[in-house]
CSV table of C-alpha atoms in Angstrom, one decimal:
chain,number,residue,atom,x,y,z
A,1,UNK,CA,99.1,113.6,121.7
A,2,UNK,CA,100.1,117.2,121.1
A,3,UNK,CA,100.1,118.4,117.5
A,4,UNK,CA,103.5,118.8,115.9
A,5,UNK,CA,104.6,121.9,114.1
A,6,UNK,CA,104.0,120.0,110.8
A,7,UNK,CA,100.4,119.2,111.9
A,8,UNK,CA,99.7,122.9,112.7
A,9,UNK,CA,101.1,123.9,109.3
A,10,UNK,CA,98.7,121.5,107.6
A,11,UNK,CA,95.7,122.9,109.5
A,12,UNK,CA,96.8,126.4,108.7
A,13,UNK,CA,97.1,125.6,105.0
A,14,UNK,CA,93.6,124.0,105.0
A,15,UNK,CA,92.0,127.1,106.5
A,16,UNK,CA,93.9,129.5,104.3
A,17,UNK,CA,93.0,127.7,101.1
A,18,UNK,CA,89.5,126.6,102.0
A,19,UNK,CA,90.5,123.0,102.0
A,20,UNK,CA,88.1,120.2,102.7
A,21,UNK,CA,88.5,118.1,105.9
A,22,UNK,CA,88.2,114.3,105.7
A,23,UNK,CA,85.4,112.7,107.7
A,24,UNK,CA,87.5,109.7,108.4
A,25,UNK,CA,90.6,109.2,110.6
A,26,UNK,CA,94.1,110.5,110.1
A,27,UNK,CA,95.4,106.9,109.4
A,28,UNK,CA,93.6,106.8,106.0
A,29,UNK,CA,96.3,109.0,104.5
A,30,UNK,CA,98.8,107.2,102.3
A,31,UNK,CA,101.8,108.4,100.4
A,32,UNK,CA,101.2,107.9,96.7
A,33,UNK,CA,104.5,109.0,95.0
A,34,UNK,CA,107.3,111.5,95.2
A,35,UNK,CA,107.4,114.0,92.4
A,36,UNK,CA,108.6,117.6,91.8
A,37,UNK,CA,105.6,119.8,92.1
A,38,UNK,CA,107.3,123.2,92.4
A,39,UNK,CA,110.1,122.8,89.9
A,40,UNK,CA,112.9,123.2,92.4
A,41,UNK,CA,114.7,120.0,91.4
A,42,UNK,CA,113.7,118.2,94.6
A,43,UNK,CA,110.9,115.7,94.9
A,44,UNK,CA,107.8,116.5,96.9
A,45,UNK,CA,105.2,114.1,98.4
A,46,UNK,CA,101.7,113.4,97.2
A,47,UNK,CA,99.3,112.1,99.9
A,48,UNK,CA,96.0,110.5,99.2
A,49,UNK,CA,93.0,109.7,101.4
A,50,UNK,CA,91.2,107.1,99.2
A,51,UNK,CA,88.2,106.9,101.6
A,52,UNK,CA,87.3,110.6,101.2
A,53,UNK,CA,88.8,111.1,97.7
A,54,UNK,CA,91.3,113.7,98.9
A,55,UNK,CA,94.9,114.6,98.0
A,56,UNK,CA,97.4,117.0,99.4
A,57,UNK,CA,100.9,117.9,98.2
A,58,UNK,CA,103.7,118.4,100.7
A,59,UNK,CA,106.5,120.5,99.4
A,60,UNK,CA,109.9,119.1,100.6
A,61,UNK,CA,113.4,120.4,101.0
A,62,UNK,CA,115.4,117.2,101.1
A,63,UNK,CA,114.3,115.2,104.1
A,64,UNK,CA,112.5,118.2,105.7
A,65,UNK,CA,108.9,119.3,105.3
A,66,UNK,CA,109.0,122.8,103.8
A,67,UNK,CA,105.3,123.5,103.3
A,68,UNK,CA,102.1,121.3,103.4
A,69,UNK,CA,99.7,122.2,100.6
A,70,UNK,CA,95.9,122.5,100.9
A,71,UNK,CA,93.7,119.5,100.9
A,72,UNK,CA,92.1,119.0,97.5
A,73,UNK,CA,88.9,117.1,96.7
A,74,UNK,CA,89.0,114.7,93.7
A,75,UNK,CA,86.4,114.1,91.0
A,76,UNK,CA,82.9,113.4,92.1
A,77,UNK,CA,82.0,109.8,92.8
A,78,UNK,CA,83.6,106.8,94.4
A,79,UNK,CA,86.5,104.4,93.5
A,80,UNK,CA,89.0,107.0,92.3
A,81,UNK,CA,92.7,106.4,92.7
A,82,UNK,CA,95.5,108.8,92.0
A,83,UNK,CA,99.1,109.0,90.7
A,84,UNK,CA,101.3,111.8,89.4
A,85,UNK,CA,103.6,112.9,86.6
A,86,UNK,CA,104.4,116.0,84.6
A,87,UNK,CA,102.0,116.0,81.7
A,88,UNK,CA,102.4,119.5,80.2
A,89,UNK,CA,106.2,119.9,80.3
A,90,UNK,CA,106.2,122.9,82.7
A,91,UNK,CA,108.6,121.1,85.1
A,92,UNK,CA,105.8,120.7,87.8
A,93,UNK,CA,104.1,117.4,88.4
A,94,UNK,CA,100.4,117.0,87.8
A,95,UNK,CA,97.8,114.7,89.3
A,96,UNK,CA,96.2,111.8,87.4
A,97,UNK,CA,92.9,110.4,88.6
A,98,UNK,CA,91.7,107.0,87.4
A,99,UNK,CA,88.4,105.1,88.1
A,100,UNK,CA,88.6,101.4,87.3
A,101,UNK,CA,84.8,100.9,87.8
A,102,UNK,CA,83.9,103.4,85.1
A,103,UNK,CA,87.0,102.9,83.0
A,104,UNK,CA,88.0,106.6,82.8
A,105,UNK,CA,90.9,108.9,83.8
A,106,UNK,CA,91.6,112.6,84.1
A,107,UNK,CA,94.7,114.7,84.2
A,108,UNK,CA,94.6,117.7,86.6
A,109,UNK,CA,97.3,120.2,85.9
A,110,UNK,CA,98.9,121.5,89.0
A,111,UNK,CA,100.7,124.8,90.0
A,112,UNK,CA,102.8,123.7,92.9
A,113,UNK,CA,100.5,122.3,95.6
A,114,UNK,CA,97.3,123.9,94.1
A,115,UNK,CA,95.1,122.9,91.1
A,116,UNK,CA,95.7,124.9,88.0
A,117,UNK,CA,93.1,123.3,85.8
A,118,UNK,CA,91.2,120.0,86.1
A,119,UNK,CA,91.2,118.2,82.7
A,120,UNK,CA,88.2,116.3,81.2
A,121,UNK,CA,87.5,112.7,82.0
A,122,UNK,CA,88.8,110.4,79.2
A,123,UNK,CA,87.4,106.9,78.6
A,124,UNK,CA,90.0,104.1,78.8
A,125,UNK,CA,90.4,101.1,76.5
A,126,UNK,CA,87.2,99.3,75.3
A,127,UNK,CA,86.2,96.3,77.4
A,128,UNK,CA,86.0,95.3,81.0
A,129,UNK,CA,88.6,95.1,83.7
A,130,UNK,CA,91.0,97.7,82.2
A,131,UNK,CA,92.8,100.0,84.7
A,132,UNK,CA,95.4,102.7,84.6
A,133,UNK,CA,98.7,101.2,85.9
A,134,UNK,CA,100.8,103.0,88.5
A,135,UNK,CA,103.8,105.1,87.4
A,136,UNK,CA,103.4,107.1,84.2
A,137,UNK,CA,106.4,107.5,81.9
A,138,UNK,CA,107.4,109.1,78.6
A,139,UNK,CA,107.3,106.1,76.3
A,140,UNK,CA,108.2,107.8,73.0
A,141,UNK,CA,110.8,110.4,74.2
A,142,UNK,CA,108.7,113.4,73.0
A,143,UNK,CA,108.9,115.1,76.4
A,144,UNK,CA,105.2,114.3,77.3
A,145,UNK,CA,104.2,111.8,79.9
A,146,UNK,CA,102.2,108.8,78.5
A,147,UNK,CA,99.9,106.3,80.3
A,148,UNK,CA,99.9,102.5,80.6
A,149,UNK,CA,96.7,100.4,81.0
A,150,UNK,CA,96.5,96.7,82.1
A,151,UNK,CA,93.6,94.3,81.9
A,152,UNK,CA,93.9,92.0,84.9
A,153,UNK,CA,91.9,89.0,83.8
A,154,UNK,CA,93.8,88.6,80.5
A,155,UNK,CA,97.1,90.3,81.6
A,156,UNK,CA,97.0,92.4,78.4
A,157,UNK,CA,98.6,95.9,78.5
A,158,UNK,CA,98.6,98.9,76.2
A,159,UNK,CA,100.5,102.2,76.1
A,160,UNK,CA,98.6,105.4,75.2
A,161,UNK,CA,100.7,108.3,74.0
A,162,UNK,CA,99.6,111.6,75.4
A,163,UNK,CA,99.9,115.3,74.4
A,164,UNK,CA,99.3,117.0,77.7
A,165,UNK,CA,95.8,116.1,78.8
A,166,UNK,CA,94.7,114.6,75.5
A,167,UNK,CA,95.3,111.3,73.8
A,168,UNK,CA,97.7,111.4,70.9
A,169,UNK,CA,97.7,107.7,69.9
A,170,UNK,CA,96.3,104.5,71.4
A,171,UNK,CA,98.9,101.6,71.2
A,172,UNK,CA,98.0,98.0,70.5
A,173,UNK,CA,97.0,95.5,73.2
A,174,UNK,CA,100.0,93.4,74.0
A,175,UNK,CA,100.2,90.2,76.0
A,176,UNK,CA,102.0,90.3,79.4
A,177,UNK,CA,103.8,87.5,81.2
A,178,UNK,CA,102.2,84.1,81.4
A,179,UNK,CA,100.5,83.2,84.7
A,180,UNK,CA,98.0,84.8,87.0
A,181,UNK,CA,100.6,85.9,89.6
A,182,UNK,CA,102.1,88.6,87.4
A,183,UNK,CA,100.9,92.3,87.5
A,184,UNK,CA,102.4,95.6,86.5
A,185,UNK,CA,104.3,97.3,89.3
A,186,UNK,CA,105.4,100.6,87.7
A,187,UNK,CA,107.3,102.1,84.8
A,188,UNK,CA,110.8,103.6,84.5
A,189,UNK,CA,113.6,103.9,82.0
A,190,UNK,CA,115.9,100.9,82.5
A,191,UNK,CA,118.1,101.0,79.5
A,192,UNK,CA,118.8,104.8,79.3
A,193,UNK,CA,117.1,105.4,75.9
A,194,UNK,CA,114.8,108.1,77.3
A,195,UNK,CA,111.7,105.9,76.9
A,196,UNK,CA,109.7,104.2,79.7
A,197,UNK,CA,109.9,100.5,80.3
A,198,UNK,CA,107.6,98.2,82.3
A,199,UNK,CA,108.3,96.4,85.6
A,200,UNK,CA,106.2,93.3,86.2
A,201,UNK,CA,106.0,91.8,89.7
A,202,UNK,CA,105.1,88.4,91.0
A,203,UNK,CA,104.3,89.1,94.6
A,204,UNK,CA,103.7,85.4,95.5
A,205,UNK,CA,107.2,84.3,94.4
A,206,UNK,CA,108.9,87.6,95.2
A,207,UNK,CA,110.4,88.2,91.8
A,208,UNK,CA,110.3,90.9,89.1
A,209,UNK,CA,110.8,91.2,85.3
A,210,UNK,CA,111.6,94.2,83.2
A,211,UNK,CA,110.2,94.6,79.8
A,212,UNK,CA,111.9,97.2,77.6
A,213,UNK,CA,109.6,99.2,75.4
A,214,UNK,CA,110.0,101.2,72.2
A,215,UNK,CA,107.1,103.6,72.2
A,216,UNK,CA,103.9,101.5,72.2
A,217,UNK,CA,105.7,98.4,71.1
A,218,UNK,CA,107.6,95.7,73.1
A,219,UNK,CA,111.3,95.8,72.5
A,220,UNK,CA,112.6,93.0,74.8
A,221,UNK,CA,111.4,90.7,77.6
A,222,UNK,CA,113.8,90.6,80.5
A,223,UNK,CA,114.5,87.6,82.7
A,224,UNK,CA,113.0,87.0,86.1
A,225,UNK,CA,114.9,88.7,88.9
A,226,UNK,CA,114.4,87.3,92.4
A,227,UNK,CA,114.0,89.5,95.4
A,228,UNK,CA,115.6,89.2,98.9
A,229,UNK,CA,115.2,85.8,100.7
A,230,UNK,CA,112.8,85.4,103.5
A,231,UNK,CA,109.2,86.3,104.1
A,232,UNK,CA,107.6,89.7,104.0
A,233,UNK,CA,109.4,91.2,101.0
A,234,UNK,CA,107.5,93.2,98.4
A,235,UNK,CA,108.7,95.3,95.4
A,236,UNK,CA,108.3,99.0,95.9
A,237,UNK,CA,105.9,100.5,93.2
A,238,UNK,CA,108.5,103.1,92.2
A,239,UNK,CA,111.9,102.9,90.6
A,240,UNK,CA,114.8,105.3,90.2
A,241,UNK,CA,118.5,105.6,89.5
A,242,UNK,CA,120.5,105.0,92.6
A,243,UNK,CA,124.0,104.8,91.1
A,244,UNK,CA,123.8,107.6,88.6
A,245,UNK,CA,124.3,105.4,85.5
A,246,UNK,CA,121.1,106.7,83.7
A,247,UNK,CA,119.3,103.4,84.3
A,248,UNK,CA,116.6,102.7,86.9
A,249,UNK,CA,117.1,100.3,89.8
A,250,UNK,CA,114.7,98.2,91.9
A,251,UNK,CA,113.8,98.7,95.5
A,252,UNK,CA,112.4,96.0,97.8
A,253,UNK,CA,110.9,96.6,101.2
A,254,UNK,CA,109.8,94.5,104.2
A,255,UNK,CA,107.4,96.1,106.7
A,256,UNK,CA,107.6,93.1,109.0
A,257,UNK,CA,111.2,93.9,109.8
A,258,UNK,CA,111.3,97.6,108.7
A,259,UNK,CA,114.0,96.9,106.1
A,260,UNK,CA,114.7,97.7,102.5
A,261,UNK,CA,117.2,96.7,99.9
A,262,UNK,CA,118.2,98.2,96.5
A,263,UNK,CA,118.9,95.9,93.5
A,264,UNK,CA,121.2,97.8,91.1
A,265,UNK,CA,120.2,96.9,87.6
A,266,UNK,CA,121.9,97.0,84.2
A,267,UNK,CA,119.0,97.1,81.7
A,268,UNK,CA,116.9,94.0,82.4
A,269,UNK,CA,119.6,92.1,84.4
A,270,UNK,CA,120.7,92.3,88.0
A,271,UNK,CA,124.0,94.0,88.4
A,272,UNK,CA,124.4,93.9,92.2
A,273,UNK,CA,122.4,93.4,95.3
A,274,UNK,CA,122.7,96.2,97.8
A,275,UNK,CA,122.9,95.7,101.6
A,276,UNK,CA,119.9,95.6,103.9
A,277,UNK,CA,118.9,99.2,104.9
A,278,UNK,CA,117.0,99.6,108.2
A,279,UNK,CA,114.2,102.1,108.6
A,280,UNK,CA,113.2,104.1,111.6
A,281,UNK,CA,113.7,102.4,114.9
A,282,UNK,CA,110.2,101.3,115.8
A,283,UNK,CA,108.2,98.6,113.9
A,284,UNK,CA,105.8,98.7,110.9
A,285,UNK,CA,107.8,100.9,108.5
A,286,UNK,CA,108.1,100.2,104.8
A,287,UNK,CA,109.4,102.1,101.8
A,288,UNK,CA,106.4,103.3,99.9
A,289,UNK,CA,108.0,105.2,97.1
A,290,UNK,CA,111.4,106.6,95.9
A,291,UNK,CA,112.6,109.9,94.4
A,292,UNK,CA,115.4,112.3,94.2
A,293,UNK,CA,114.5,114.3,97.3
A,294,UNK,CA,117.6,116.5,97.6
A,295,UNK,CA,118.4,117.2,93.9
A,296,UNK,CA,121.7,115.2,93.8
A,297,UNK,CA,120.6,113.1,90.8
A,298,UNK,CA,120.2,109.8,92.6
A,299,UNK,CA,117.2,108.0,94.2
A,300,UNK,CA,116.3,108.4,97.9
A,301,UNK,CA,113.8,106.3,100.0
A,302,UNK,CA,110.5,107.4,101.5
A,303,UNK,CA,109.3,105.4,104.5
A,304,UNK,CA,105.8,105.3,105.9
A,305,UNK,CA,104.3,103.8,109.0
A,306,UNK,CA,100.7,103.8,110.2
A,307,UNK,CA,98.8,104.2,113.5
A,308,UNK,CA,99.7,107.0,113.6
A,309,UNK,CA,100.6,107.8,110.0
A,310,UNK,CA,104.2,109.0,109.8
A,311,UNK,CA,106.9,109.5,107.1
A,312,UNK,CA,110.6,109.7,107.0
A,313,UNK,CA,113.1,110.3,104.1
A,314,UNK,CA,116.4,108.4,103.9
A,315,UNK,CA,118.8,110.3,101.6
A,316,UNK,CA,120.9,107.7,99.8
A,317,UNK,CA,124.5,107.5,98.5
A,318,UNK,CA,124.3,104.6,96.1
A,319,UNK,CA,122.8,101.7,98.0
A,320,UNK,CA,123.8,103.0,101.5
A,321,UNK,CA,122.2,105.7,103.7
A,322,UNK,CA,123.9,109.1,103.5
A,323,UNK,CA,121.4,110.8,105.9
A,324,UNK,CA,118.4,109.5,107.8
A,325,UNK,CA,115.8,112.3,108.0
A,326,UNK,CA,113.4,113.1,110.8
A,327,UNK,CA,110.1,111.3,111.4
A,328,UNK,CA,107.3,113.6,110.3
A,329,UNK,CA,103.6,113.1,111.2
A,330,UNK,CA,101.3,112.7,108.3
A,331,UNK,CA,98.3,114.9,107.4
A,332,UNK,CA,95.7,115.5,110.1
A,333,UNK,CA,92.0,115.9,110.2
A,334,UNK,CA,91.0,119.1,112.1
């Protein structure tokens, strides 16, 4: 297969910035999240190769790839995972590395697609089986992103308030939903108070529940909300505001059928189920994350398919597609 223009741009960026090439295949790259890395008001894409502990930031302009960043090597050692949020209030997203095996995490401050300063490794909560949950939020409305930990074997969770790359306060350990099937999906503001809330997901029974938070304390447990009917549906580990009401909504995806659907929420309760939204024409596509890709204030959908790795952005108008973006090949090994 001939290299696309996007692939050639990736290789050029790697050589120009002295990037490190993966020793694995191209299909190991996964979209982690969409976030604004260059402070232009439009979300960009963070890719991760977990096998080789690499990341790269692709700067976007709506549904179009504007510039792929250099490939960046993560902290030394194995079993690192990655997420992203703006930790130093500079309007540019940063990279958060976490290691469940050694129970530690580190915030790497970014300047666009390049590393500005890697922060120190910080020990997580005391005890076994704690891990940083996906999707950091500002839990106390001070403008700084905070972190959420979960202990899988007990379903305990705790919010740590951050001041940039240092811990400001460690919240108490709180009990999550009853039952082994529940896990944390992500965090977002569901009641418009400027503080992050927690989305719990039961993948077995295709349902979710939103717990409203007040800083490090639990404010209210929301009811269980069922996903779409039929097999193959999963909750997307990202949430955003699709209807511009200041409250986050839920997105479901089905890679068996290359479909998605947006559930409009009002706080912890379901307001309305959106229509089924089809992905690109061939099979194997799923929505992997969401974000405001074109700066219009509402959530858009990022699709990914594998073998070969590809992405596409659907710009949304409410729960319907306003513009289906082009299919773009993922990062390539030289």
